[in-house]
Amino acid sequence: MALDSKVPKGPIKDKWTDYKNKIDLVNPANKRHIDVIVVGTGLAGGSAAATLAELGYNVKAFAYQDSPRRAHSIAAQGGINAAKNYQGDGDSTYRLFYDTVKGGDYRSREANVYRLAEVSANIIDQCVAQGVPFARDYGGLLDNRSFGGVLVSRTFYAKGQTGQQLLLGAYSAMNRQIARGKIEMFNRHEMLDVVIVDGKARGIIARNLITGEIERHSAHAVVVGSGGYGNVYFLSTNAMGSNATAAWKIHKKGAYFANPCYTQIHPTCIPRSGDYQSKLTLMSESLRNDGRIWVPKNLEDVIAIREGRKKPTDLSEDERDYYLERRYPAFGNLVPRDVASRAAKERCDAGYGVNQTGEAVYLDFASAIERYGKEQAKIHNISNPTADKIYELGQAIVEAKYGNLFQMYEKIVDQDPYKTPMMIYPAVHYTMGGVWVDYNLMTTIPGCYCIGEANFSDHGANRLGASALMQGLADGYFVLPYTIGDYLSGDIRTGKIPTDTKEFDDAEKEVTDRINFFVNNNGSKSVDYFHKKLGKVMWDKAGMSRNAQGLTEAMAEIKAIREEFWKDVSVPGTADEMNPELEKAGRVADFLELGELFAKDALMRAESCGGHFREESAELDGPQKGEAKRNDEDFAFVAAWEYKGEPADAVLHKEQLEFKDIELKQRSYK
């Protein structure tokens, strides 16, 4: 199948405007005759559902949680990017575009990223109008802070609860449309298959997670906004319910999957404390604005700290290695996430990890507290303040900026981060890969769209901090509502899509047969047993450090785990009731397929990029070989592959790796 990205011609800054001026539209009177299904109600799905309903379409929205308010978008902490240049520090649409493409190791689709930068400012206006309580400065204007990989302050935030506040904004917009009858909300429902009729996506098969009932739902288009697949590693910062099922089901029905091995390893997570854990906890990247990352310079001090003979506060400045500031002076502690993660792992692998497992570095706020304290003392005209007074004033400022994050850390670790440095370590967070989409956000299945983290288009091999919320809301509020109309303009006379057809019969039978297998298998091992085994293979052999031998072994081991899973998995309970183990079984079955594809993609990419270090870079011949290398100071690539101006992306379908049939050339980036 030939892939057509449908990127408009012309200068990149004009593409989106010219495109909107020329696409077909559906007039308001006809929109009420068209149905759209939206799967997932996080920031991408929720904003899309609300906006499509506001435009007049009939929307069916599906969430596996009790409420859209429980979507994992609520967990986002640090902020959302937008090119408004409120700080007057040189930001612009182009600079946001450039930072995003460069931060993604030049592996994003540039036209999509420029559009994202263009609409970013509109997102903030939309959310302020919804009442999102963004932080404000002393004059009442919206405040900004910095995130990794950039030299400007463009991140809007609501303390450490930005995702929650933005999600409540989208949820309020959805509620208005639910009250009007334009959105039919299906909470506690999970999409288990997409239905293709005459080559087009025309509906889904869903399971009511309360009653177990299998339901058929039809529409003229299906939109998947179900998030990423980080839980393929078992341990990640994602909620335990986050899964890849919706995206994987459309892949198995013909939607291509792109870049599955591009996973973001977030540098500031609370380290694991044992094998019993089921998830990891994220500490916002915003903490790197004021926190300094370090490890002891001397191994003797590391051992003394691990054994409890020394505290980190006992070490003088000269005994500390602020390794990010030392290696990357231009960016310091605000290097991109992949650089910070790989640097932390390198220090810990060298034996400088400071906790009992040897997998932790320090994130220290002592300098910030002192700096803010002295500043506040001057503001309040306090002459010769005592050290205690400086500490008190400085802590109040840090608490105002990050208080809920510090509170969360103290509850989990039982240490006061105001008085002793936080411990952090990299963990799986976000997935840049996902379902392949064109410029319209349509997959390779006509009428099936994919938005937000579930698609692959905007972040290349690494996502800059505070860009996930930006992409989700851009897709839902400002991109999809335009592009989907161009497709739906051909359906104004189609009428309702019937569900009593062979296509729906076949899809429902496939779903039912799989469910019946799980509840009747009578195996001896739990679903979590297999999920943990998969996660260990993924982290050990397809995580931050990779090589051909390990990835080849990972593919064989995952295949063996999958075969054992289908023979020996045990799912208690029945299918006609609320059964969380049955839900998990289906999701882990999908992860076991995705995991092998993930490893295959990583094997074919003999390169280091994003958060992944390839121990050998020249094993394979062909376009996938060129290793990209960063300059420590400005992270510019000296070489990367491109397709006629667009970075190379691997597109995978039915476990085959296919590169676009276009001649490759090398290009230098400065």
PDB file of N, CA, C and O in Angstrom, residues 31-77:
ATOM      1  N   LYS A  31     -25.098  18.540   9.245  1.00  0.00           N
ATOM      2  CA  LYS A  31     -24.319  17.923  10.321  1.00  0.00           C
ATOM      3  C   LYS A  31     -25.200  17.129  11.273  1.00  0.00           C
ATOM      4  O   LYS A  31     -24.755  16.131  11.848  1.00  0.00           O
ATOM      5  N   ARG A  32     -26.442  17.550  11.428  1.00  0.00           N
ATOM      6  CA  ARG A  32     -27.314  16.829  12.367  1.00  0.00           C
ATOM      7  C   ARG A  32     -27.703  15.442  11.861  1.00  0.00           C
ATOM      8  O   ARG A  32     -28.271  14.644  12.608  1.00  0.00           O
ATOM      9  N   HIS A  33     -27.365  15.144  10.594  1.00  0.00           N
ATOM     10  CA  HIS A  33     -27.665  13.823  10.033  1.00  0.00           C
ATOM     11  C   HIS A  33     -26.441  12.911  10.019  1.00  0.00           C
ATOM     12  O   HIS A  33     -26.504  11.808   9.471  1.00  0.00           O
ATOM     13  N   ILE A  34     -25.357  13.360  10.609  1.00  0.00           N
ATOM     14  CA  ILE A  34     -24.105  12.600  10.565  1.00  0.00           C
ATOM     15  C   ILE A  34     -23.684  12.215  11.980  1.00  0.00           C
ATOM     16  O   ILE A  34     -23.688  13.036  12.895  1.00  0.00           O
ATOM     17  N   ASP A  35     -23.313  10.943  12.161  1.00  0.00           N
ATOM     18  CA  ASP A  35     -22.904  10.402  13.459  1.00  0.00           C
ATOM     19  C   ASP A  35     -21.394  10.191  13.490  1.00  0.00           C
ATOM     20  O   ASP A  35     -20.800   9.727  12.511  1.00  0.00           O
ATOM     21  N   VAL A  36     -20.793  10.508  14.625  1.00  0.00           N
ATOM     22  CA  VAL A  36     -19.355  10.295  14.823  1.00  0.00           C
ATOM     23  C   VAL A  36     -19.151   9.591  16.159  1.00  0.00           C
ATOM     24  O   VAL A  36     -19.721   9.999  17.174  1.00  0.00           O
ATOM     25  N   ILE A  37     -18.337   8.538  16.157  1.00  0.00           N
ATOM     26  CA  ILE A  37     -17.952   7.846  17.385  1.00  0.00           C
ATOM     27  C   ILE A  37     -16.585   8.361  17.821  1.00  0.00           C
ATOM     28  O   ILE A  37     -15.657   8.447  17.005  1.00  0.00           O
ATOM     29  N   VAL A  38     -16.451   8.712  19.104  1.00  0.00           N
ATOM     30  CA  VAL A  38     -15.160   9.120  19.668  1.00  0.00           C
ATOM     31  C   VAL A  38     -14.809   8.145  20.789  1.00  0.00           C
ATOM     32  O   VAL A  38     -15.558   8.010  21.763  1.00  0.00           O
ATOM     33  N   VAL A  39     -13.683   7.459  20.641  1.00  0.00           N
ATOM     34  CA  VAL A  39     -13.235   6.472  21.623  1.00  0.00           C
ATOM     35  C   VAL A  39     -12.133   7.101  22.469  1.00  0.00           C
ATOM     36  O   VAL A  39     -11.079   7.473  21.960  1.00  0.00           O
ATOM     37  N   GLY A  40     -12.400   7.238  23.760  1.00  0.00           N
ATOM     38  CA  GLY A  40     -11.464   7.906  24.654  1.00  0.00           C
ATOM     39  C   GLY A  40     -11.921   9.326  24.916  1.00  0.00           C
ATOM     40  O   GLY A  40     -12.299  10.051  23.994  1.00  0.00           O
ATOM     41  N   THR A  41     -11.906   9.724  26.180  1.00  0.00           N
ATOM     42  CA  THR A  41     -12.406  11.054  26.539  1.00  0.00           C
ATOM     43  C   THR A  41     -11.401  11.795  27.415  1.00  0.00           C
ATOM     44  O   THR A  41     -11.773  12.520  28.328  1.00  0.00           O
ATOM     45  N   GLY A  42     -10.116  11.602  27.121  1.00  0.00           N
ATOM     46  CA  GLY A  42      -9.089  12.435  27.735  1.00  0.00           C
ATOM     47  C   GLY A  42      -9.067  13.783  27.037  1.00  0.00           C
ATOM     48  O   GLY A  42     -10.062  14.220  26.454  1.00  0.00           O
ATOM     49  N   LEU A  43      -7.923  14.451  27.062  1.00  0.00           N
ATOM     50  CA  LEU A  43      -7.871  15.782  26.469  1.00  0.00           C
ATOM     51  C   LEU A  43      -8.124  15.756  24.969  1.00  0.00           C
ATOM     52  O   LEU A  43      -8.816  16.629  24.437  1.00  0.00           O
ATOM     53  N   ALA A  44      -7.581  14.788  24.256  1.00  0.00           N
ATOM     54  CA  ALA A  44      -7.801  14.721  22.814  1.00  0.00           C
ATOM     55  C   ALA A  44      -9.242  14.316  22.511  1.00  0.00           C
ATOM     56  O   ALA A  44      -9.970  15.024  21.805  1.00  0.00           O
ATOM     57  N   GLY A  45      -9.674  13.176  23.055  1.00  0.00           N
ATOM     58  CA  GLY A  45     -11.023  12.690  22.771  1.00  0.00           C
ATOM     59  C   GLY A  45     -12.101  13.587  23.334  1.00  0.00           C
ATOM     60  O   GLY A  45     -13.123  13.842  22.682  1.00  0.00           O
ATOM     61  N   GLY A  46     -11.897  14.091  24.556  1.00  0.00           N
ATOM     62  CA  GLY A  46     -12.904  14.950  25.172  1.00  0.00           C
ATOM     63  C   GLY A  46     -13.089  16.249  24.426  1.00  0.00           C
ATOM     64  O   GLY A  46     -14.218  16.704  24.182  1.00  0.00           O
ATOM     65  N   SER A  47     -11.980  16.884  24.038  1.00  0.00           N
ATOM     66  CA  SER A  47     -12.088  18.142  23.298  1.00  0.00           C
ATOM     67  C   SER A  47     -12.676  17.913  21.916  1.00  0.00           C
ATOM     68  O   SER A  47     -13.460  18.740  21.415  1.00  0.00           O
ATOM     69  N   ALA A  48     -12.335  16.783  21.284  1.00  0.00           N
ATOM     70  CA  ALA A  48     -12.901  16.476  19.970  1.00  0.00           C
ATOM     71  C   ALA A  48     -14.403  16.236  20.062  1.00  0.00           C
ATOM     72  O   ALA A  48     -15.180  16.759  19.254  1.00  0.00           O
ATOM     73  N   ALA A  49     -14.821  15.437  21.049  1.00  0.00           N
ATOM     74  CA  ALA A  49     -16.248  15.155  21.212  1.00  0.00           C
ATOM     75  C   ALA A  49     -17.031  16.438  21.439  1.00  0.00           C
ATOM     76  O   ALA A  49     -18.091  16.670  20.829  1.00  0.00           O
ATOM     77  N   ALA A  50     -16.522  17.299  22.327  1.00  0.00           N
ATOM     78  CA  ALA A  50     -17.216  18.547  22.635  1.00  0.00           C
ATOM     79  C   ALA A  50     -17.318  19.446  21.412  1.00  0.00           C
ATOM     80  O   ALA A  50     -18.373  20.038  21.131  1.00  0.00           O
ATOM     81  N   THR A  51     -16.227  19.555  20.665  1.00  0.00           N
ATOM     82  CA  THR A  51     -16.203  20.463  19.523  1.00  0.00           C
ATOM     83  C   THR A  51     -17.056  19.944  18.382  1.00  0.00           C
ATOM     84  O   THR A  51     -17.790  20.715  17.735  1.00  0.00           O
ATOM     85  N   LEU A  52     -16.971  18.648  18.091  1.00  0.00           N
ATOM     86  CA  LEU A  52     -17.796  18.078  17.026  1.00  0.00           C
ATOM     87  C   LEU A  52     -19.279  18.233  17.344  1.00  0.00           C
ATOM     88  O   LEU A  52     -20.098  18.544  16.470  1.00  0.00           O
ATOM     89  N   ALA A  53     -19.638  18.021  18.613  1.00  0.00           N
ATOM     90  CA  ALA A  53     -21.042  18.193  19.010  1.00  0.00           C
ATOM     91  C   ALA A  53     -21.460  19.658  18.919  1.00  0.00           C
ATOM     92  O   ALA A  53     -22.580  19.976  18.495  1.00  0.00           O
ATOM     93  N   GLU A  54     -20.568  20.544  19.310  1.00  0.00           N
ATOM     94  CA  GLU A  54     -20.848  21.983  19.212  1.00  0.00           C
ATOM     95  C   GLU A  54     -21.104  22.381  17.759  1.00  0.00           C
ATOM     96  O   GLU A  54     -21.952  23.234  17.466  1.00  0.00           O
ATOM     97  N   LEU A  55     -20.402  21.730  16.843  1.00  0.00           N
ATOM     98  CA  LEU A  55     -20.590  22.017  15.421  1.00  0.00           C
ATOM     99  C   LEU A  55     -21.906  21.468  14.881  1.00  0.00           C
ATOM    100  O   LEU A  55     -22.362  21.897  13.823  1.00  0.00           O
ATOM    101  N   GLY A  56     -22.486  20.505  15.591  1.00  0.00           N
ATOM    102  CA  GLY A  56     -23.777  19.976  15.163  1.00  0.00           C
ATOM    103  C   GLY A  56     -23.813  18.504  14.851  1.00  0.00           C
ATOM    104  O   GLY A  56     -24.881  17.939  14.591  1.00  0.00           O
ATOM    105  N   TYR A  57     -22.658  17.829  14.846  1.00  0.00           N
ATOM    106  CA  TYR A  57     -22.644  16.386  14.609  1.00  0.00           C
ATOM    107  C   TYR A  57     -23.258  15.652  15.803  1.00  0.00           C
ATOM    108  O   TYR A  57     -23.258  16.152  16.935  1.00  0.00           O
ATOM    109  N   ASN A  58     -23.750  14.453  15.559  1.00  0.00           N
ATOM    110  CA  ASN A  58     -24.235  13.582  16.637  1.00  0.00           C
ATOM    111  C   ASN A  58     -23.063  12.720  17.094  1.00  0.00           C
ATOM    112  O   ASN A  58     -22.509  11.954  16.304  1.00  0.00           O
ATOM    113  N   VAL A  59     -22.679  12.842  18.339  1.00  0.00           N
ATOM    114  CA  VAL A  59     -21.471  12.197  18.833  1.00  0.00           C
ATOM    115  C   VAL A  59     -21.819  11.125  19.853  1.00  0.00           C
ATOM    116  O   VAL A  59     -22.639  11.342  20.758  1.00  0.00           O
ATOM    117  N   LYS A  60     -21.176   9.963  19.695  1.00  0.00           N
ATOM    118  CA  LYS A  60     -21.194   8.931  20.726  1.00  0.00           C
ATOM    119  C   LYS A  60     -19.788   8.870  21.309  1.00  0.00           C
ATOM    120  O   LYS A  60     -18.819   8.625  20.575  1.00  0.00           O
ATOM    121  N   ALA A  61     -19.640   9.115  22.610  1.00  0.00           N
ATOM    122  CA  ALA A  61     -18.332   9.140  23.256  1.00  0.00           C
ATOM    123  C   ALA A  61     -18.203   7.954  24.206  1.00  0.00           C
ATOM    124  O   ALA A  61     -19.123   7.677  24.992  1.00  0.00           O
ATOM    125  N   PHE A  62     -17.056   7.278  24.148  1.00  0.00           N
ATOM    126  CA  PHE A  62     -16.839   6.064  24.931  1.00  0.00           C
ATOM    127  C   PHE A  62     -15.633   6.233  25.856  1.00  0.00           C
ATOM    128  O   PHE A  62     -14.560   6.656  25.428  1.00  0.00           O
ATOM    129  N   ALA A  63     -15.835   5.888  27.138  1.00  0.00           N
ATOM    130  CA  ALA A  63     -14.764   5.938  28.127  1.00  0.00           C
ATOM    131  C   ALA A  63     -14.794   4.658  28.950  1.00  0.00           C
ATOM    132  O   ALA A  63     -15.874   4.217  29.363  1.00  0.00           O
ATOM    133  N   TYR A  64     -13.631   4.059  29.186  1.00  0.00           N
ATOM    134  CA  TYR A  64     -13.638   2.856  30.022  1.00  0.00           C
ATOM    135  C   TYR A  64     -13.678   3.207  31.497  1.00  0.00           C
ATOM    136  O   TYR A  64     -13.916   2.359  32.350  1.00  0.00           O
ATOM    137  N   GLN A  65     -13.453   4.500  31.833  1.00  0.00           N
ATOM    138  CA  GLN A  65     -13.527   4.918  33.230  1.00  0.00           C
ATOM    139  C   GLN A  65     -14.976   5.204  33.635  1.00  0.00           C
ATOM    140  O   GLN A  65     -15.887   5.204  32.815  1.00  0.00           O
ATOM    141  N   ASP A  66     -15.151   5.497  34.939  1.00  0.00           N
ATOM    142  CA  ASP A  66     -16.475   5.864  35.439  1.00  0.00           C
ATOM    143  C   ASP A  66     -16.945   7.186  34.860  1.00  0.00           C
ATOM    144  O   ASP A  66     -18.141   7.446  34.792  1.00  0.00           O
ATOM    145  N   SER A  67     -16.005   8.047  34.490  1.00  0.00           N
ATOM    146  CA  SER A  67     -16.330   9.382  33.997  1.00  0.00           C
ATOM    147  C   SER A  67     -15.159   9.881  33.174  1.00  0.00           C
ATOM    148  O   SER A  67     -14.009   9.486  33.416  1.00  0.00           O
ATOM    149  N   PRO A  68     -15.414  10.761  32.201  1.00  0.00           N
ATOM    150  CA  PRO A  68     -14.293  11.376  31.474  1.00  0.00           C
ATOM    151  C   PRO A  68     -13.304  12.080  32.399  1.00  0.00           C
ATOM    152  O   PRO A  68     -12.132  12.236  32.048  1.00  0.00           O
ATOM    153  N   ARG A  69     -13.772  12.483  33.572  1.00  0.00           N
ATOM    154  CA  ARG A  69     -12.871  13.142  34.522  1.00  0.00           C
ATOM    155  C   ARG A  69     -11.778  12.212  35.030  1.00  0.00           C
ATOM    156  O   ARG A  69     -10.794  12.668  35.621  1.00  0.00           O
ATOM    157  N   ARG A  70     -11.935  10.910  34.824  1.00  0.00           N
ATOM    158  CA  ARG A  70     -10.943   9.942  35.292  1.00  0.00           C
ATOM    159  C   ARG A  70      -9.909   9.600  34.212  1.00  0.00           C
ATOM    160  O   ARG A  70      -9.029   8.765  34.447  1.00  0.00           O
ATOM    161  N   ALA A  71      -9.998  10.227  33.047  1.00  0.00           N
ATOM    162  CA  ALA A  71      -9.026   9.944  31.985  1.00  0.00           C
ATOM    163  C   ALA A  71      -7.616  10.247  32.484  1.00  0.00           C
ATOM    164  O   ALA A  71      -7.406  11.110  33.337  1.00  0.00           O
ATOM    165  N   HIS A  72      -6.624   9.555  31.927  1.00  0.00           N
ATOM    166  CA  HIS A  72      -5.260   9.697  32.436  1.00  0.00           C
ATOM    167  C   HIS A  72      -4.682  11.086  32.177  1.00  0.00           C
ATOM    168  O   HIS A  72      -3.678  11.465  32.796  1.00  0.00           O
ATOM    169  N   SER A  73      -5.299  11.863  31.320  1.00  0.00           N
ATOM    170  CA  SER A  73      -4.852  13.251  31.125  1.00  0.00           C
ATOM    171  C   SER A  73      -4.847  14.020  32.442  1.00  0.00           C
ATOM    172  O   SER A  73      -4.112  15.003  32.603  1.00  0.00           O
ATOM    173  N   ILE A  74      -5.662  13.571  33.382  1.00  0.00           N
ATOM    174  CA  ILE A  74      -5.755  14.257  34.674  1.00  0.00           C
ATOM    175  C   ILE A  74      -4.430  14.193  35.431  1.00  0.00           C
ATOM    176  O   ILE A  74      -4.168  15.015  36.318  1.00  0.00           O
ATOM    177  N   ALA A  75      -3.575  13.240  35.085  1.00  0.00           N
ATOM    178  CA  ALA A  75      -2.321  13.053  35.817  1.00  0.00           C
ATOM    179  C   ALA A  75      -1.220  14.003  35.365  1.00  0.00           C
ATOM    180  O   ALA A  75      -0.195  14.107  36.031  1.00  0.00           O
ATOM    181  N   ALA A  76      -1.409  14.683  34.232  1.00  0.00           N
ATOM    182  CA  ALA A  76      -0.374  15.603  33.744  1.00  0.00           C
ATOM    183  C   ALA A  76      -0.193  16.740  34.745  1.00  0.00           C
ATOM    184  O   ALA A  76      -1.168  17.304  35.234  1.00  0.00           O
ATOM    185  N   GLN A  77       1.044  17.085  35.009  1.00  0.00           N
ATOM    186  CA  GLN A  77       1.321  18.010  36.108  1.00  0.00           C
ATOM    187  C   GLN A  77       1.834  19.371  35.652  1.00  0.00           C
ATOM    188  O   GLN A  77       1.312  20.414  36.030  1.00  0.00           O
TER     189      GLN A  77
END
